[in-house]
Short mmCIF file of N, CA and C in Angstrom, two decimals:
data_model
loop_
_atom_site.label_atom_id
_atom_site.label_comp_id
_atom_site.label_asym_id
_atom_site.label_seq_id
_atom_site.Cartn_x
_atom_site.Cartn_y
_atom_site.Cartn_z
N MET A 1 23.29 -12.74 -26.62
CA MET A 1 22.76 -14.10 -26.64
C MET A 1 23.92 -15.07 -26.84
N LEU A 2 23.70 -16.27 -26.38
CA LEU A 2 24.72 -17.30 -26.58
C LEU A 2 24.62 -17.80 -28.02
N SER A 3 25.77 -18.06 -28.62
CA SER A 3 25.75 -18.52 -30.01
C SER A 3 25.32 -19.99 -30.04
N PRO A 4 24.47 -20.35 -30.99
CA PRO A 4 23.98 -21.74 -31.06
C PRO A 4 25.08 -22.69 -31.53
N ILE A 5 24.94 -23.92 -31.14
CA ILE A 5 25.90 -24.96 -31.54
C ILE A 5 25.28 -25.74 -32.69
N PRO A 6 25.96 -25.76 -33.84
CA PRO A 6 25.42 -26.58 -34.94
C PRO A 6 25.66 -28.07 -34.66
N ILE A 7 24.65 -28.86 -34.91
CA ILE A 7 24.77 -30.30 -34.65
C ILE A 7 24.57 -31.03 -35.98
N SER A 8 25.52 -31.85 -36.33
CA SER A 8 25.45 -32.62 -37.56
C SER A 8 24.80 -33.97 -37.27
N LEU A 9 23.99 -34.42 -38.22
CA LEU A 9 23.33 -35.71 -38.05
C LEU A 9 24.26 -36.87 -38.43
N GLU A 10 25.42 -36.55 -39.02
CA GLU A 10 26.34 -37.60 -39.43
C GLU A 10 26.86 -38.38 -38.23
N GLY A 11 27.24 -37.68 -37.20
CA GLY A 11 27.83 -38.35 -36.05
C GLY A 11 26.80 -38.87 -35.06
N MET A 12 25.53 -38.73 -35.40
CA MET A 12 24.47 -39.15 -34.47
C MET A 12 24.33 -40.66 -34.48
N PHE A 13 24.01 -41.17 -33.37
CA PHE A 13 23.67 -42.59 -33.28
C PHE A 13 22.65 -42.73 -32.17
N TYR A 14 21.93 -43.79 -32.21
CA TYR A 14 20.90 -44.04 -31.21
C TYR A 14 21.30 -45.24 -30.38
N LEU A 15 21.07 -45.13 -29.11
CA LEU A 15 21.38 -46.25 -28.22
C LEU A 15 20.21 -47.23 -28.26
N ASP A 16 20.56 -48.48 -28.40
CA ASP A 16 19.52 -49.51 -28.36
C ASP A 16 19.15 -49.74 -26.91
N ASN A 17 18.06 -50.45 -26.74
CA ASN A 17 17.73 -50.82 -25.37
C ASN A 17 18.88 -51.63 -24.80
N LEU A 18 19.35 -51.20 -23.67
CA LEU A 18 20.50 -51.87 -23.07
C LEU A 18 20.03 -53.07 -22.26
N ASN A 19 20.64 -54.14 -22.58
CA ASN A 19 20.35 -55.36 -21.84
C ASN A 19 21.61 -55.70 -21.07
N SER A 20 21.53 -55.58 -19.78
CA SER A 20 22.74 -55.79 -18.97
C SER A 20 23.21 -57.24 -18.99
N GLU A 21 22.36 -58.15 -19.44
CA GLU A 21 22.77 -59.56 -19.49
C GLU A 21 23.58 -59.86 -20.73
N ASP A 22 23.37 -59.08 -21.79
CA ASP A 22 24.12 -59.28 -23.03
C ASP A 22 25.35 -58.37 -22.97
N ASN A 23 26.42 -58.89 -22.43
CA ASN A 23 27.63 -58.09 -22.19
C ASN A 23 28.24 -57.55 -23.47
N GLU A 24 28.23 -58.30 -24.52
CA GLU A 24 28.86 -57.88 -25.77
C GLU A 24 28.15 -56.66 -26.35
N LYS A 25 26.83 -56.70 -26.44
CA LYS A 25 26.05 -55.58 -26.98
C LYS A 25 26.15 -54.37 -26.04
N PHE A 26 26.12 -54.61 -24.75
CA PHE A 26 26.21 -53.54 -23.75
C PHE A 26 27.56 -52.84 -23.87
N SER A 27 28.62 -53.62 -24.01
CA SER A 27 29.97 -53.08 -24.10
C SER A 27 30.15 -52.29 -25.40
N ALA A 28 29.60 -52.78 -26.50
CA ALA A 28 29.72 -52.08 -27.79
C ALA A 28 28.99 -50.74 -27.74
N THR A 29 27.80 -50.73 -27.19
CA THR A 29 27.03 -49.47 -27.08
C THR A 29 27.75 -48.49 -26.18
N ARG A 30 28.28 -48.98 -25.09
CA ARG A 30 29.01 -48.12 -24.15
C ARG A 30 30.24 -47.51 -24.82
N ASN A 31 30.97 -48.31 -25.57
CA ASN A 31 32.16 -47.82 -26.27
C ASN A 31 31.80 -46.77 -27.32
N ARG A 32 30.70 -46.98 -28.05
CA ARG A 32 30.26 -46.00 -29.03
C ARG A 32 29.93 -44.67 -28.37
N LEU A 33 29.27 -44.72 -27.21
CA LEU A 33 28.90 -43.50 -26.50
C LEU A 33 30.15 -42.77 -26.01
N ILE A 34 31.09 -43.48 -25.45
CA ILE A 34 32.33 -42.85 -24.96
C ILE A 34 33.11 -42.25 -26.12
N HIS A 35 33.17 -42.96 -27.25
CA HIS A 35 33.87 -42.45 -28.44
C HIS A 35 33.17 -41.18 -28.94
N PHE A 36 31.85 -41.16 -28.97
CA PHE A 36 31.09 -39.99 -29.44
C PHE A 36 31.36 -38.78 -28.53
N ILE A 37 31.38 -39.00 -27.22
CA ILE A 37 31.64 -37.92 -26.27
C ILE A 37 33.06 -37.39 -26.45
N ALA A 38 34.01 -38.28 -26.68
CA ALA A 38 35.41 -37.86 -26.83
C ALA A 38 35.61 -37.04 -28.10
N GLU A 39 34.92 -37.38 -29.18
CA GLU A 39 35.09 -36.68 -30.45
C GLU A 39 34.38 -35.33 -30.49
N HIS A 40 33.29 -35.19 -29.81
CA HIS A 40 32.48 -33.96 -29.88
C HIS A 40 32.71 -33.11 -28.64
N HIS A 41 33.63 -32.19 -28.78
CA HIS A 41 33.91 -31.28 -27.67
C HIS A 41 32.88 -30.16 -27.68
N GLU A 42 32.69 -29.58 -26.51
CA GLU A 42 31.72 -28.49 -26.39
C GLU A 42 32.25 -27.26 -27.10
N LYS A 43 31.35 -26.51 -27.67
CA LYS A 43 31.74 -25.31 -28.36
C LYS A 43 31.77 -24.16 -27.37
N GLU A 44 32.75 -23.29 -27.51
CA GLU A 44 32.89 -22.16 -26.59
C GLU A 44 31.75 -21.17 -26.82
N GLN A 45 31.14 -20.77 -25.73
CA GLN A 45 30.03 -19.82 -25.80
C GLN A 45 30.57 -18.41 -25.56
N LYS A 46 30.09 -17.47 -26.36
CA LYS A 46 30.57 -16.09 -26.23
C LYS A 46 29.38 -15.16 -26.00
N LEU A 47 29.62 -14.14 -25.20
CA LEU A 47 28.59 -13.13 -24.96
C LEU A 47 28.54 -12.19 -26.16
N GLN A 48 27.35 -11.87 -26.57
CA GLN A 48 27.18 -10.90 -27.64
C GLN A 48 27.27 -9.49 -27.06
N ALA A 49 27.46 -8.51 -27.90
CA ALA A 49 27.64 -7.12 -27.44
C ALA A 49 26.39 -6.58 -26.74
N ASP A 50 25.19 -6.92 -27.26
CA ASP A 50 23.97 -6.38 -26.64
C ASP A 50 23.76 -6.94 -25.23
N ILE A 51 24.23 -8.17 -24.99
CA ILE A 51 24.12 -8.73 -23.64
C ILE A 51 25.04 -7.98 -22.69
N ILE A 52 26.22 -7.65 -23.14
CA ILE A 52 27.16 -6.92 -22.29
C ILE A 52 26.59 -5.55 -21.95
N VAL A 53 26.01 -4.87 -22.95
CA VAL A 53 25.40 -3.55 -22.71
C VAL A 53 24.25 -3.68 -21.71
N GLN A 54 23.39 -4.67 -21.92
CA GLN A 54 22.26 -4.87 -21.00
C GLN A 54 22.76 -5.21 -19.60
N PHE A 55 23.80 -5.99 -19.52
CA PHE A 55 24.36 -6.35 -18.21
C PHE A 55 24.86 -5.09 -17.49
N ASN A 56 25.57 -4.23 -18.23
CA ASN A 56 26.07 -2.99 -17.62
C ASN A 56 24.92 -2.09 -17.19
N GLU A 57 23.88 -1.99 -18.02
CA GLU A 57 22.71 -1.18 -17.65
C GLU A 57 22.04 -1.74 -16.41
N LEU A 58 21.89 -3.05 -16.35
CA LEU A 58 21.28 -3.68 -15.17
C LEU A 58 22.12 -3.43 -13.93
N ARG A 59 23.42 -3.51 -14.08
CA ARG A 59 24.30 -3.27 -12.94
C ARG A 59 24.14 -1.83 -12.44
N MET A 60 24.07 -0.88 -13.36
CA MET A 60 23.89 0.53 -12.96
C MET A 60 22.53 0.73 -12.29
N LEU A 61 21.50 0.09 -12.85
CA LEU A 61 20.17 0.20 -12.24
C LEU A 61 20.15 -0.41 -10.85
N ARG A 62 20.82 -1.54 -10.69
CA ARG A 62 20.89 -2.17 -9.36
C ARG A 62 21.60 -1.26 -8.36
N GLU A 63 22.67 -0.62 -8.82
CA GLU A 63 23.38 0.30 -7.93
C GLU A 63 22.48 1.47 -7.54
N ALA A 64 21.71 2.00 -8.50
CA ALA A 64 20.81 3.12 -8.21
C ALA A 64 19.73 2.69 -7.22
N VAL A 65 19.18 1.49 -7.43
CA VAL A 65 18.15 0.98 -6.52
C VAL A 65 18.73 0.77 -5.13
N LYS A 66 19.94 0.24 -5.08
CA LYS A 66 20.59 0.02 -3.78
C LYS A 66 20.82 1.34 -3.07
N LYS A 67 21.24 2.36 -3.82
CA LYS A 67 21.45 3.68 -3.24
C LYS A 67 20.14 4.25 -2.71
N GLN A 68 19.06 4.13 -3.50
CA GLN A 68 17.74 4.60 -3.05
C GLN A 68 17.30 3.84 -1.81
N TYR A 69 17.55 2.56 -1.79
CA TYR A 69 17.15 1.76 -0.63
C TYR A 69 17.90 2.22 0.62
N LEU A 70 19.19 2.45 0.49
CA LEU A 70 19.97 2.91 1.64
C LEU A 70 19.49 4.28 2.12
N GLU A 71 19.18 5.16 1.17
CA GLU A 71 18.64 6.48 1.55
C GLU A 71 17.30 6.32 2.25
N ALA A 72 16.48 5.42 1.75
CA ALA A 72 15.16 5.20 2.37
C ALA A 72 15.31 4.63 3.77
N GLU A 73 16.26 3.74 3.96
CA GLU A 73 16.48 3.19 5.30
C GLU A 73 16.89 4.29 6.26
N GLU A 74 17.72 5.22 5.76
CA GLU A 74 18.13 6.33 6.61
C GLU A 74 16.94 7.22 6.97
N ASN A 75 16.05 7.38 6.01
CA ASN A 75 14.90 8.28 6.22
C ASN A 75 13.68 7.56 6.77
N LYS A 76 13.78 6.28 7.02
CA LYS A 76 12.62 5.49 7.46
C LYS A 76 12.03 6.05 8.75
N GLN A 77 12.88 6.31 9.72
CA GLN A 77 12.38 6.82 11.00
C GLN A 77 11.81 8.22 10.81
N ALA A 78 12.45 9.02 9.98
CA ALA A 78 11.93 10.37 9.72
C ALA A 78 10.55 10.29 9.07
N LEU A 79 10.37 9.35 8.14
CA LEU A 79 9.07 9.18 7.48
C LEU A 79 8.01 8.72 8.48
N GLU A 80 8.38 7.78 9.34
CA GLU A 80 7.43 7.30 10.34
C GLU A 80 7.03 8.43 11.29
N LEU A 81 8.01 9.23 11.68
CA LEU A 81 7.73 10.38 12.55
C LEU A 81 6.83 11.39 11.83
N GLN A 82 7.10 11.59 10.55
CA GLN A 82 6.28 12.51 9.76
C GLN A 82 4.85 12.00 9.64
N ILE A 83 4.68 10.70 9.46
CA ILE A 83 3.33 10.12 9.39
C ILE A 83 2.61 10.33 10.71
N LYS A 84 3.29 10.08 11.83
CA LYS A 84 2.66 10.28 13.14
C LYS A 84 2.29 11.74 13.35
N GLN A 85 3.19 12.64 12.95
CA GLN A 85 2.93 14.06 13.13
C GLN A 85 1.73 14.50 12.29
N ILE A 86 1.66 14.06 11.05
CA ILE A 86 0.52 14.41 10.19
C ILE A 86 -0.76 13.85 10.77
N THR A 87 -0.70 12.63 11.30
CA THR A 87 -1.89 12.02 11.90
C THR A 87 -2.35 12.83 13.10
N MET A 88 -1.41 13.25 13.94
CA MET A 88 -1.79 14.06 15.11
C MET A 88 -2.36 15.41 14.68
N GLU A 89 -1.75 16.04 13.68
CA GLU A 89 -2.27 17.32 13.19
C GLU A 89 -3.67 17.15 12.60
N TYR A 90 -3.85 16.05 11.89
CA TYR A 90 -5.17 15.78 11.31
C TYR A 90 -6.21 15.61 12.41
N GLU A 91 -5.87 14.83 13.44
CA GLU A 91 -6.81 14.61 14.54
C GLU A 91 -7.15 15.92 15.24
N ALA A 92 -6.13 16.76 15.47
CA ALA A 92 -6.38 18.05 16.12
C ALA A 92 -7.27 18.93 15.24
N ALA A 93 -7.00 18.97 13.94
CA ALA A 93 -7.82 19.77 13.03
C ALA A 93 -9.24 19.23 12.97
N ARG A 94 -9.37 17.91 12.95
CA ARG A 94 -10.71 17.31 12.88
C ARG A 94 -11.50 17.62 14.15
N LYS A 95 -10.84 17.53 15.32
CA LYS A 95 -11.53 17.85 16.57
C LYS A 95 -11.93 19.31 16.61
N GLY A 96 -11.04 20.19 16.14
CA GLY A 96 -11.37 21.62 16.08
C GLY A 96 -12.55 21.88 15.16
N GLN A 97 -12.56 21.23 14.00
CA GLN A 97 -13.67 21.39 13.06
C GLN A 97 -14.96 20.88 13.67
N GLU A 98 -14.88 19.76 14.36
CA GLU A 98 -16.07 19.18 14.99
C GLU A 98 -16.61 20.12 16.07
N LYS A 99 -15.72 20.71 16.86
CA LYS A 99 -16.14 21.63 17.93
C LYS A 99 -16.80 22.87 17.32
N ARG A 100 -16.17 23.43 16.26
CA ARG A 100 -16.78 24.60 15.60
C ARG A 100 -18.14 24.26 15.01
N TYR A 101 -18.24 23.07 14.45
CA TYR A 101 -19.51 22.64 13.88
C TYR A 101 -20.59 22.55 14.96
N GLN A 102 -20.24 21.93 16.10
CA GLN A 102 -21.20 21.81 17.20
C GLN A 102 -21.59 23.18 17.74
N ASP A 103 -20.62 24.09 17.86
CA ASP A 103 -20.91 25.45 18.32
C ASP A 103 -21.88 26.15 17.37
N MET A 104 -21.66 26.00 16.08
CA MET A 104 -22.56 26.64 15.10
C MET A 104 -23.95 26.04 15.16
N ILE A 105 -24.04 24.73 15.33
CA ILE A 105 -25.36 24.09 15.46
C ILE A 105 -26.07 24.64 16.70
N PHE A 106 -25.32 24.77 17.79
CA PHE A 106 -25.90 25.31 19.02
C PHE A 106 -26.39 26.74 18.79
N LYS A 107 -25.57 27.58 18.16
CA LYS A 107 -25.97 28.96 17.87
C LYS A 107 -27.21 28.99 16.98
N LEU A 108 -27.27 28.09 16.04
CA LEU A 108 -28.42 28.02 15.15
C LEU A 108 -29.68 27.68 15.93
N GLU A 109 -29.59 26.73 16.84
CA GLU A 109 -30.74 26.36 17.66
C GLU A 109 -31.18 27.52 18.55
N VAL A 110 -30.21 28.21 19.16
CA VAL A 110 -30.54 29.37 20.01
C VAL A 110 -31.22 30.45 19.19
N THR A 111 -30.71 30.69 17.99
CA THR A 111 -31.32 31.71 17.12
C THR A 111 -32.73 31.31 16.73
N LYS A 112 -32.95 30.03 16.46
CA LYS A 112 -34.31 29.56 16.13
C LYS A 112 -35.24 29.76 17.31
N GLN A 113 -34.76 29.44 18.51
CA GLN A 113 -35.59 29.63 19.71
C GLN A 113 -35.91 31.10 19.92
N GLN A 114 -34.92 31.97 19.74
CA GLN A 114 -35.15 33.40 19.88
C GLN A 114 -36.18 33.87 18.86
N ALA A 115 -36.06 33.38 17.65
CA ALA A 115 -37.01 33.77 16.61
C ALA A 115 -38.41 33.32 16.99
N ALA A 116 -38.53 32.10 17.51
CA ALA A 116 -39.86 31.60 17.91
C ALA A 116 -40.42 32.42 19.07
N GLU A 117 -39.59 32.76 20.06
CA GLU A 117 -40.05 33.55 21.20
C GLU A 117 -40.45 34.95 20.76
N GLU A 118 -39.64 35.55 19.91
CA GLU A 118 -39.97 36.89 19.43
C GLU A 118 -41.26 36.88 18.62
N GLU A 119 -41.44 35.80 17.87
CA GLU A 119 -42.66 35.69 17.07
C GLU A 119 -43.89 35.62 17.97
N LYS A 120 -43.80 34.86 19.06
CA LYS A 120 -44.92 34.76 20.00
C LYS A 120 -45.18 36.10 20.70
N GLY A 121 -44.10 36.80 21.07
CA GLY A 121 -44.23 38.07 21.78
C GLY A 121 -44.87 39.16 20.95
N TYR A 122 -44.73 39.10 19.67
CA TYR A 122 -45.25 40.16 18.82
C TYR A 122 -46.62 39.86 18.22
N GLU A 123 -47.17 38.70 18.51
CA GLU A 123 -48.47 38.36 17.93
C GLU A 123 -49.56 39.35 18.31
N PHE A 124 -49.50 39.83 19.57
CA PHE A 124 -50.57 40.70 20.06
C PHE A 124 -50.26 42.19 19.85
N ALA A 125 -49.21 42.50 19.21
CA ALA A 125 -48.84 43.90 19.02
C ALA A 125 -49.65 44.51 17.88
N CYS A 126 -49.57 45.80 17.80
CA CYS A 126 -50.32 46.50 16.75
C CYS A 126 -49.66 46.34 15.41
N VAL A 127 -50.22 46.97 14.40
CA VAL A 127 -49.75 46.85 13.02
C VAL A 127 -48.31 47.34 12.91
N GLU A 128 -48.01 48.41 13.62
CA GLU A 128 -46.65 48.93 13.59
C GLU A 128 -45.67 47.90 14.13
N LEU A 129 -46.05 47.27 15.24
CA LEU A 129 -45.19 46.23 15.81
C LEU A 129 -45.11 45.02 14.89
N GLU A 130 -46.21 44.75 14.22
CA GLU A 130 -46.21 43.61 13.29
C GLU A 130 -45.24 43.85 12.14
N THR A 131 -45.17 45.09 11.70
CA THR A 131 -44.23 45.43 10.64
C THR A 131 -42.79 45.24 11.13
N ARG A 132 -42.54 45.70 12.34
CA ARG A 132 -41.20 45.51 12.92
C ARG A 132 -40.88 44.02 13.08
N ASN A 133 -41.91 43.28 13.51
CA ASN A 133 -41.73 41.84 13.71
C ASN A 133 -41.30 41.17 12.41
N LYS A 134 -41.94 41.57 11.32
CA LYS A 134 -41.58 40.99 10.03
C LYS A 134 -40.13 41.32 9.68
N ALA A 135 -39.74 42.55 9.99
CA ALA A 135 -38.36 42.94 9.70
C ALA A 135 -37.38 42.12 10.55
N LYS A 136 -37.71 41.98 11.84
CA LYS A 136 -36.84 41.19 12.73
C LYS A 136 -36.83 39.73 12.31
N LYS A 137 -38.02 39.24 11.96
CA LYS A 137 -38.14 37.84 11.53
C LYS A 137 -37.25 37.60 10.31
N THR A 138 -37.35 38.53 9.39
CA THR A 138 -36.52 38.42 8.19
C THR A 138 -35.04 38.47 8.57
N GLY A 139 -34.71 39.38 9.51
CA GLY A 139 -33.32 39.49 9.97
C GLY A 139 -32.86 38.22 10.65
N LEU A 140 -33.73 37.64 11.49
CA LEU A 140 -33.37 36.39 12.17
C LEU A 140 -33.25 35.24 11.17
N LYS A 141 -34.15 35.21 10.20
CA LYS A 141 -34.06 34.16 9.18
C LYS A 141 -32.75 34.30 8.40
N GLU A 142 -32.38 35.53 8.11
CA GLU A 142 -31.12 35.75 7.41
C GLU A 142 -29.94 35.30 8.27
N GLN A 143 -30.04 35.60 9.59
CA GLN A 143 -28.98 35.13 10.50
C GLN A 143 -28.91 33.60 10.49
N CYS A 144 -30.07 32.97 10.55
CA CYS A 144 -30.11 31.50 10.52
C CYS A 144 -29.49 30.98 9.23
N GLN A 145 -29.86 31.61 8.12
CA GLN A 145 -29.32 31.17 6.83
C GLN A 145 -27.81 31.37 6.77
N GLN A 146 -27.35 32.51 7.31
CA GLN A 146 -25.91 32.76 7.32
C GLN A 146 -25.18 31.75 8.19
N LEU A 147 -25.76 31.47 9.38
CA LEU A 147 -25.14 30.47 10.25
C LEU A 147 -25.14 29.10 9.58
N TRP A 148 -26.23 28.76 8.94
CA TRP A 148 -26.30 27.46 8.26
C TRP A 148 -25.25 27.38 7.14
N LYS A 149 -25.09 28.49 6.42
CA LYS A 149 -24.08 28.53 5.37
C LYS A 149 -22.68 28.33 5.96
N LYS A 150 -22.41 28.97 7.12
CA LYS A 150 -21.12 28.80 7.78
C LYS A 150 -20.92 27.34 8.20
N VAL A 151 -21.99 26.72 8.70
CA VAL A 151 -21.91 25.31 9.09
C VAL A 151 -21.55 24.46 7.87
N GLU A 152 -22.19 24.71 6.75
CA GLU A 152 -21.90 23.96 5.53
C GLU A 152 -20.46 24.21 5.07
N ASP A 153 -20.01 25.47 5.17
CA ASP A 153 -18.63 25.79 4.80
C ASP A 153 -17.64 25.04 5.68
N GLU A 154 -17.93 24.98 6.98
CA GLU A 154 -17.05 24.26 7.91
C GLU A 154 -17.01 22.77 7.57
N ARG A 155 -18.16 22.23 7.18
CA ARG A 155 -18.18 20.81 6.77
C ARG A 155 -17.26 20.60 5.57
N GLY A 156 -17.37 21.52 4.60
CA GLY A 156 -16.53 21.42 3.41
C GLY A 156 -15.05 21.51 3.75
N VAL A 157 -14.70 22.44 4.63
CA VAL A 157 -13.30 22.59 5.04
C VAL A 157 -12.83 21.33 5.74
N CYS A 158 -13.69 20.79 6.61
CA CYS A 158 -13.35 19.56 7.34
C CYS A 158 -13.08 18.41 6.37
N LYS A 159 -13.94 18.29 5.34
CA LYS A 159 -13.76 17.21 4.36
C LYS A 159 -12.47 17.42 3.57
N LYS A 160 -12.17 18.68 3.22
CA LYS A 160 -10.94 18.96 2.47
C LYS A 160 -9.71 18.62 3.31
N VAL A 161 -9.74 18.97 4.60
CA VAL A 161 -8.61 18.66 5.49
C VAL A 161 -8.44 17.15 5.58
N GLU A 162 -9.55 16.42 5.74
CA GLU A 162 -9.47 14.95 5.81
C GLU A 162 -8.88 14.39 4.53
N LYS A 163 -9.32 14.90 3.39
CA LYS A 163 -8.84 14.40 2.11
C LYS A 163 -7.35 14.67 1.94
N CYS A 164 -6.91 15.89 2.29
CA CYS A 164 -5.49 16.24 2.18
C CYS A 164 -4.64 15.34 3.08
N CYS A 165 -5.12 15.10 4.29
CA CYS A 165 -4.36 14.24 5.21
C CYS A 165 -4.29 12.81 4.68
N LYS A 166 -5.39 12.32 4.12
CA LYS A 166 -5.38 10.96 3.56
C LYS A 166 -4.40 10.87 2.41
N ILE A 167 -4.39 11.89 1.54
CA ILE A 167 -3.49 11.88 0.39
C ILE A 167 -2.04 11.88 0.87
N ALA A 168 -1.73 12.77 1.82
CA ALA A 168 -0.36 12.84 2.34
C ALA A 168 0.04 11.53 3.00
N LYS A 169 -0.88 10.96 3.75
CA LYS A 169 -0.60 9.70 4.44
C LYS A 169 -0.36 8.58 3.42
N ASN A 170 -1.20 8.53 2.36
CA ASN A 170 -1.05 7.51 1.32
C ASN A 170 0.26 7.69 0.57
N GLU A 171 0.64 8.96 0.27
CA GLU A 171 1.90 9.19 -0.43
C GLU A 171 3.08 8.70 0.40
N LEU A 172 3.05 9.02 1.67
CA LEU A 172 4.15 8.57 2.54
C LEU A 172 4.15 7.05 2.65
N TYR A 173 2.96 6.45 2.73
CA TYR A 173 2.87 5.00 2.82
C TYR A 173 3.39 4.35 1.55
N VAL A 174 2.99 4.89 0.37
CA VAL A 174 3.45 4.34 -0.91
C VAL A 174 4.96 4.49 -1.02
N LYS A 175 5.49 5.64 -0.62
CA LYS A 175 6.93 5.85 -0.67
C LYS A 175 7.65 4.85 0.23
N TYR A 176 7.10 4.64 1.39
CA TYR A 176 7.68 3.68 2.34
C TYR A 176 7.58 2.28 1.78
N GLN A 177 6.41 1.91 1.20
CA GLN A 177 6.20 0.57 0.64
C GLN A 177 7.13 0.33 -0.54
N SER A 178 7.31 1.34 -1.43
CA SER A 178 8.18 1.15 -2.58
C SER A 178 9.61 0.91 -2.13
N ASN A 179 10.00 1.53 -1.04
CA ASN A 179 11.34 1.28 -0.50
C ASN A 179 11.44 -0.15 -0.01
N ASP A 180 10.40 -0.67 0.63
CA ASP A 180 10.40 -2.06 1.09
C ASP A 180 10.41 -3.00 -0.10
N ASP A 181 9.64 -2.68 -1.18
CA ASP A 181 9.62 -3.52 -2.37
C ASP A 181 11.00 -3.55 -3.02
N ASP A 182 11.67 -2.40 -3.08
CA ASP A 182 13.01 -2.36 -3.65
C ASP A 182 13.94 -3.25 -2.85
N LYS A 183 13.78 -3.25 -1.56
CA LYS A 183 14.62 -4.08 -0.68
C LYS A 183 14.40 -5.55 -1.00
N HIS A 184 13.15 -5.95 -1.15
CA HIS A 184 12.85 -7.36 -1.43
C HIS A 184 13.33 -7.74 -2.82
N SER A 185 13.17 -6.86 -3.82
CA SER A 185 13.61 -7.19 -5.16
C SER A 185 15.13 -7.27 -5.22
N GLU A 186 15.82 -6.45 -4.45
CA GLU A 186 17.28 -6.50 -4.41
C GLU A 186 17.74 -7.82 -3.80
N LYS A 187 17.05 -8.30 -2.78
CA LYS A 187 17.40 -9.58 -2.17
C LYS A 187 17.21 -10.71 -3.17
N ARG A 188 16.14 -10.62 -3.98
CA ARG A 188 15.87 -11.68 -4.96
C ARG A 188 16.94 -11.70 -6.05
N THR A 189 17.43 -10.54 -6.45
CA THR A 189 18.42 -10.50 -7.52
C THR A 189 19.77 -10.99 -7.06
N LYS A 190 20.05 -10.91 -5.78
CA LYS A 190 21.32 -11.41 -5.24
C LYS A 190 21.26 -12.91 -5.21
#
């Protein structure tokens, strides 16, 4: 911190309202002011030790930020390419998940239709056939349930892939933004 300047009230004086028409009073006040300025020299200001330490720490931090900024500038294109690549991979994975989901829905519908047709075909059969029908019906229902479970699992995988891609994209974006913020803060400090 800068050391304070002690001010004594002994040498203080107040300027009266200056009337430019009253030359004598104007001249006397002016002379008093010039004499006061000549007698009271400014006191030398000195830096304290903690300011010097803080200044050195700030200088080192600025150098580190500048180094990070330069590294980020070098990697900027690589980061942008990485973002594009992750986006393309995400889109491909999402399309693949969507296709698998549609295929499973289609298989589920076909299985339901087969179950309905088999159920109609066995209505007129004897007791033995009815017993078999129940077994097949149960088997088809189990197949439907298994397919439905796979569809739900695929939905979950699709959501996880989307979430991972969003997280990666946000991390890269935040890293890129922090580099831009460092650049702007460095410009302000200069």
